[in-house]
Amino acid sequence: MKSNIKPDYHYYLKTASNPSVSPDGTSVAATIQETPKGSVKPTSDIWVFKTDGSDTPRKLTQTGTAGKPSWSLDGTWLTFIDKAPGGLKQIFRMGANGQDQEQ
């Protein structure tokens, strides 16, 4: 049987890991990893999804090195790991809407 899979199909694959459900159960934050076309190095960012599928998933980080999201108890903040200037991994936080990111 001949395969129709082409070598560059991996550019279209995304994997989800480290899911974290918001305290009210309406959203899930997760690490999404993908390999940009033309690159051999995968990137990872934090995305948020509505649990009922009612909204388009939102990409909250743009660094390509973020992961392991966790909600605050009141659901207003997300903490996550990302690379700080200098390349060391640090703990960051941002509003649940992706705004007000700080180390």
Coordinates of N, CA, C and O in Angstrom, one line a residue:
M1 N 0.8 -1.2 0.0 CA 0.0 0.0 0.0 C 0.9 1.2 0.0 O 1.8 1.4 0.8
K2 N 0.6 2.1 -0.9 CA 1.4 3.4 -1.0 C 0.9 4.4 -0.1 O -0.3 4.7 0.0
S3 N 1.8 5.1 0.6 CA 1.5 6.2 1.5 C 1.4 7.5 0.8 O 2.2 7.8 -0.1
N4 N 0.4 8.3 1.2 CA 0.3 9.7 0.6 C 0.9 10.7 1.6 O 0.8 11.9 1.3
I5 N 1.6 10.3 2.6 CA 2.2 11.2 3.5 C 3.5 11.8 2.9 O 4.3 11.0 2.5
K6 N 3.6 13.1 3.0 CA 4.8 13.7 2.4 C 5.7 14.1 3.6 O 5.3 14.4 4.7
P7 N 7.0 14.2 3.3 CA 8.0 14.6 4.4 C 7.7 15.9 5.1 O 8.0 16.0 6.3
D8 N 7.1 16.8 4.5 CA 6.9 18.1 5.1 C 5.5 18.2 5.8 O 5.1 19.3 6.4
Y9 N 4.8 17.1 5.9 CA 3.5 17.1 6.6 C 3.6 17.4 8.1 O 2.7 17.9 8.8
H10 N 4.8 17.2 8.7 CA 5.0 17.4 10.1 C 4.8 18.9 10.5 O 4.5 19.2 11.6
Y11 N 4.9 19.8 9.5 CA 4.7 21.2 9.7 C 3.3 21.5 10.1 O 3.0 22.6 10.6
Y12 N 2.4 20.6 9.8 CA 0.9 20.9 10.0 C 0.4 20.2 11.3 O -0.7 20.4 11.7
L13 N 1.3 19.5 12.0 CA 0.9 18.8 13.2 C 1.1 19.7 14.4 O 2.1 20.4 14.5
K14 N 0.2 19.7 15.3 CA 0.3 20.4 16.6 C 0.0 19.4 17.7 O -0.9 18.6 17.6
T15 N 0.8 19.5 18.8 CA 0.5 18.6 19.9 C 0.2 19.5 21.1 O 0.7 20.6 21.3
A16 N -0.8 19.0 21.9 CA -1.2 19.7 23.1 C -0.7 18.9 24.3 O -0.7 17.7 24.4
S17 N -0.2 19.7 25.4 CA 0.2 19.0 26.6 C 0.0 20.0 27.8 O -0.4 21.1 27.6
N18 N 0.1 19.5 29.0 CA 0.0 20.3 30.2 C -1.4 21.0 30.3 O -1.4 22.2 30.6
P19 N -2.5 20.3 30.0 CA -3.8 21.0 30.2 C -4.1 21.4 31.6 O -3.7 20.7 32.5
S20 N -4.7 22.6 31.7 CA -5.1 23.1 33.1 C -6.5 23.7 32.9 O -6.7 24.7 32.2
V21 N -7.4 23.1 33.7 CA -8.8 23.6 33.6 C -9.0 24.8 34.6 O -8.5 24.7 35.7
S22 N -9.7 25.8 34.1 CA -9.9 27.0 35.0 C -10.8 26.6 36.1 O -11.5 25.6 36.1
P23 N -10.7 27.3 37.3 CA -11.5 27.0 38.5 C -13.0 26.9 38.2 O -13.7 26.1 38.8
D24 N -13.5 27.7 37.3 CA -14.9 27.7 37.0 C -15.3 26.6 36.0 O -16.5 26.4 35.7
G25 N -14.3 25.9 35.4 CA -14.5 24.9 34.5 C -14.9 25.3 33.0 O -15.2 24.5 32.2
T26 N -14.8 26.6 32.8 CA -15.2 27.1 31.4 C -14.1 27.1 30.4 O -14.4 27.2 29.2
S27 N -12.9 27.1 30.9 CA -11.7 27.2 29.9 C -10.6 26.2 30.3 O -10.5 25.7 31.4
V28 N -9.8 25.9 29.3 CA -8.6 25.0 29.5 C -7.4 25.8 28.9 O -7.5 26.3 27.7
A29 N -6.4 25.9 29.6 CA -5.1 26.5 29.1 C -4.2 25.3 28.9 O -4.2 24.3 29.6
A30 N -3.5 25.3 27.7 CA -2.6 24.2 27.4 C -1.4 24.7 26.7 O -1.4 25.8 26.1
T31 N -0.3 23.9 26.7 CA 0.9 24.1 25.9 C 0.6 23.5 24.5 O 0.3 22.3 24.4
I32 N 0.8 24.3 23.5 CA 0.6 23.8 22.1 C 2.0 23.9 21.4 O 2.6 24.9 21.4
Q33 N 2.5 22.7 21.0 CA 3.8 22.7 20.3 C 3.6 22.4 18.8 O 2.8 21.6 18.4
E34 N 4.4 23.2 18.0 CA 4.3 23.0 16.6 C 5.7 23.3 16.0 O 6.5 24.0 16.7
T35 N 6.0 22.9 14.8 CA 7.2 23.2 14.1 C 6.9 24.1 13.0 O 6.2 23.7 12.0
P36 N 7.3 25.4 13.0 CA 7.1 26.3 11.9 C 7.6 25.8 10.6 O 8.7 25.2 10.6
K37 N 6.9 26.1 9.5 CA 7.4 25.6 8.2 C 8.8 26.2 7.9 O 9.0 27.3 8.1
G38 N 9.7 25.3 7.5 CA 11.0 25.7 7.2 C 12.0 25.6 8.4 O 13.2 25.9 8.2
S39 N 11.5 25.2 9.5 CA 12.3 25.1 10.7 C 12.4 23.7 11.1 O 11.5 22.9 10.8
V40 N 13.4 23.4 11.9 CA 13.6 22.0 12.4 C 13.3 22.1 13.9 O 13.3 21.0 14.6
K41 N 13.2 23.3 14.5 CA 13.1 23.4 15.9 C 11.6 23.7 16.3 O 11.1 24.7 15.8
P42 N 11.0 22.9 17.1 CA 9.6 23.2 17.5 C 9.5 24.4 18.4 O 10.4 24.7 19.1
T43 N 8.3 25.0 18.4 CA 8.0 26.1 19.3 C 6.9 25.7 20.2 O 6.1 24.7 19.9
S44 N 6.7 26.3 21.3 CA 5.6 26.0 22.2 C 5.1 27.4 22.8 O 5.8 28.2 23.1
D45 N 3.7 27.5 22.8 CA 3.1 28.6 23.4 C 1.9 28.2 24.2 O 1.4 27.1 24.1
I46 N 1.3 29.1 24.9 CA 0.1 28.9 25.8 C -1.1 29.3 25.0 O -1.2 30.4 24.4
W47 N -2.1 28.4 24.9 CA -3.3 28.7 24.2 C -4.5 28.4 25.2 O -4.3 27.6 26.1
V48 N -5.6 29.1 25.1 CA -6.8 28.9 25.9 C -7.9 28.5 25.0 O -8.2 29.2 24.0
F49 N -8.7 27.5 25.5 CA -9.8 27.0 24.8 C -11.0 27.0 25.7 O -10.9 26.8 26.9
K50 N -12.2 27.3 25.2 CA -13.5 27.2 25.9 C -13.8 25.7 26.0 O -13.8 25.0 25.0
T51 N -14.2 25.3 27.1 CA -14.5 23.8 27.3 C -15.8 23.4 26.5 O -15.9 22.3 26.1
D52 N -16.7 24.3 26.2 CA -17.9 24.0 25.4 C -17.7 24.2 23.9 O -18.6 24.0 23.2
G53 N -16.5 24.6 23.5 CA -16.2 24.8 22.1 C -16.9 26.1 21.5 O -16.9 26.2 20.3
S54 N -17.4 27.0 22.3 CA -18.1 28.1 21.8 C -17.3 29.3 21.3 O -17.8 30.2 20.7
D55 N -16.0 29.2 21.5 CA -15.1 30.3 21.0 C -13.9 29.8 20.3 O -13.5 28.7 20.5
T56 N -13.3 30.6 19.5 CA -12.1 30.3 18.8 C -10.9 30.2 19.8 O -10.8 31.1 20.7
P57 N -10.1 29.2 19.8 CA -8.9 29.1 20.7 C -8.1 30.4 20.5 O -7.9 30.9 19.4
R58 N -7.5 30.8 21.7 CA -6.7 32.0 21.7 C -5.2 31.7 22.1 O -5.0 31.0 23.1
K59 N -4.3 32.2 21.3 CA -2.9 32.0 21.6 C -2.5 33.2 22.5 O -2.6 34.4 22.1
L60 N -2.1 32.9 23.7 CA -1.8 34.0 24.7 C -0.3 34.4 24.7 O 0.0 35.5 25.2
T61 N 0.6 33.5 24.3 CA 2.0 33.9 24.3 C 2.5 33.8 22.9 O 2.0 33.2 22.0
Q62 N 3.6 34.5 22.6 CA 4.2 34.6 21.3 C 5.7 34.3 21.3 O 6.4 34.4 20.3
T63 N 6.2 33.8 22.4 CA 7.7 33.6 22.5 C 8.2 32.4 21.8 O 9.4 32.3 21.5
G64 N 7.3 31.4 21.7 CA 7.8 30.1 21.2 C 8.5 29.2 22.2 O 9.0 28.1 21.9
T65 N 8.6 29.7 23.5 CA 9.3 28.9 24.5 C 8.4 28.7 25.8 O 8.9 28.3 26.8
A66 N 7.2 29.1 25.7 CA 6.3 29.0 26.9 C 5.6 27.7 27.1 O 5.4 27.0 26.1
G67 N 5.4 27.3 28.4 CA 4.7 26.1 28.6 C 4.2 25.9 30.1 O 4.4 26.8 30.9
K68 N 3.6 24.8 30.3 CA 3.1 24.4 31.7 C 2.2 25.5 32.4 O 2.5 25.9 33.5
P69 N 1.1 25.8 31.7 CA 0.2 26.8 32.4 C -0.5 26.3 33.6 O -0.8 25.1 33.7
S70 N -0.8 27.2 34.5 CA -1.6 26.8 35.7 C -2.4 28.0 36.1 O -1.9 29.2 36.1
W71 N -3.7 27.8 36.4 CA -4.6 28.9 36.8 C -4.5 29.3 38.2 O -4.2 28.5 39.1
S72 N -4.7 30.6 38.5 CA -4.8 31.0 39.9 C -6.1 30.5 40.5 O -7.0 30.1 39.7
L73 N -6.3 30.5 41.8 CA -7.5 30.0 42.4 C -8.8 30.7 42.0 O -9.8 30.1 41.9
D74 N -8.6 32.0 41.7 CA -9.8 32.8 41.3 C -10.0 32.9 39.8 O -10.9 33.5 39.3
G75 N -9.1 32.3 39.0 CA -9.2 32.2 37.6 C -8.9 33.5 36.8 O -9.1 33.6 35.6
T76 N -8.3 34.4 37.5 CA -8.0 35.7 36.9 C -6.5 35.7 36.3 O -6.2 36.6 35.5
W77 N -5.7 34.8 36.7 CA -4.3 34.8 36.3 C -3.9 33.4 35.8 O -4.4 32.4 36.3
L78 N -2.9 33.4 34.9 CA -2.2 32.1 34.5 C -0.8 32.3 34.9 O -0.2 33.3 34.5
T79 N -0.2 31.3 35.5 CA 1.3 31.2 35.7 C 1.8 30.2 34.7 O 1.1 29.3 34.3
F80 N 3.0 30.4 34.2 CA 3.6 29.5 33.2 C 5.1 29.6 33.3 O 5.7 30.6 33.9
I81 N 5.8 28.7 32.6 CA 7.3 28.7 32.5 C 7.6 29.3 31.1 O 7.0 28.9 30.1
D82 N 8.6 30.2 31.1 CA 9.1 30.7 29.8 C 10.6 31.1 30.0 O 11.1 31.2 31.1
K83 N 11.3 31.3 28.9 CA 12.6 31.7 29.0 C 12.7 33.2 29.2 O 12.0 34.0 28.5
A84 N 13.5 33.6 30.2 CA 13.7 35.0 30.5 C 14.9 35.5 29.6 O 15.6 34.7 29.1
P85 N 15.1 36.8 29.6 CA 16.3 37.3 28.9 C 17.5 36.6 29.5 O 17.7 36.5 30.7
G86 N 18.4 36.1 28.7 CA 19.6 35.4 29.2 C 19.4 33.9 29.0 O 20.3 33.1 29.2
G87 N 18.1 33.5 28.7 CA 17.9 32.1 28.3 C 17.5 31.2 29.5 O 17.2 30.0 29.3
L88 N 17.4 31.7 30.7 CA 17.1 30.8 31.8 C 15.5 30.7 31.9 O 14.8 31.7 31.7
K89 N 15.1 29.5 32.3 CA 13.6 29.4 32.4 C 13.2 30.0 33.8 O 13.8 29.8 34.8
Q90 N 12.1 30.7 33.7 CA 11.6 31.4 34.9 C 10.1 31.3 35.0 O 9.4 30.9 34.0
I91 N 9.5 31.6 36.1 CA 8.0 31.6 36.3 C 7.5 33.0 35.9 O 8.0 34.0 36.3
F92 N 6.5 33.0 35.1 CA 5.8 34.2 34.6 C 4.3 34.1 35.0 O 3.8 33.1 35.3
R93 N 3.7 35.3 35.0 CA 2.2 35.3 35.1 C 1.6 36.3 34.2 O 2.3 37.2 33.7
M94 N 0.4 36.1 33.8 CA -0.3 37.0 32.9 C -1.8 36.9 33.3 O -2.3 35.9 33.9
G95 N -2.6 37.9 32.9 CA -4.0 37.8 33.1 C -4.6 36.7 32.2 O -4.0 36.3 31.2
A96 N -5.7 36.2 32.6 CA -6.4 35.1 31.9 C -6.7 35.5 30.4 O -6.9 34.7 29.6
N97 N -6.6 36.8 30.1 CA -6.9 37.3 28.7 C -5.6 37.4 28.0 O -5.6 37.9 26.8
G98 N -4.4 37.1 28.6 CA -3.1 37.2 27.9 C -2.4 38.5 28.1 O -1.3 38.7 27.7
Q99 N -3.1 39.4 28.8 CA -2.5 40.8 29.1 C -1.7 40.8 30.4 O -1.8 39.9 31.2
D100 N -1.0 41.9 30.6 CA -0.2 42.1 31.8 C 0.8 41.0 32.2 O 0.9 40.6 33.3
Q101 N 1.5 40.6 31.2 CA 2.5 39.5 31.4 C 3.7 40.1 32.3 O 4.2 41.2 32.0
E102 N 4.1 39.4 33.3 CA 5.2 39.8 34.1 C 6.0 38.6 34.6 O 5.4 37.5 34.7
Q103 N 7.2 38.8 34.9 CA 8.1 37.8 35.5 C 8.0 37.7 37.0 O 7.9 38.7 37.6

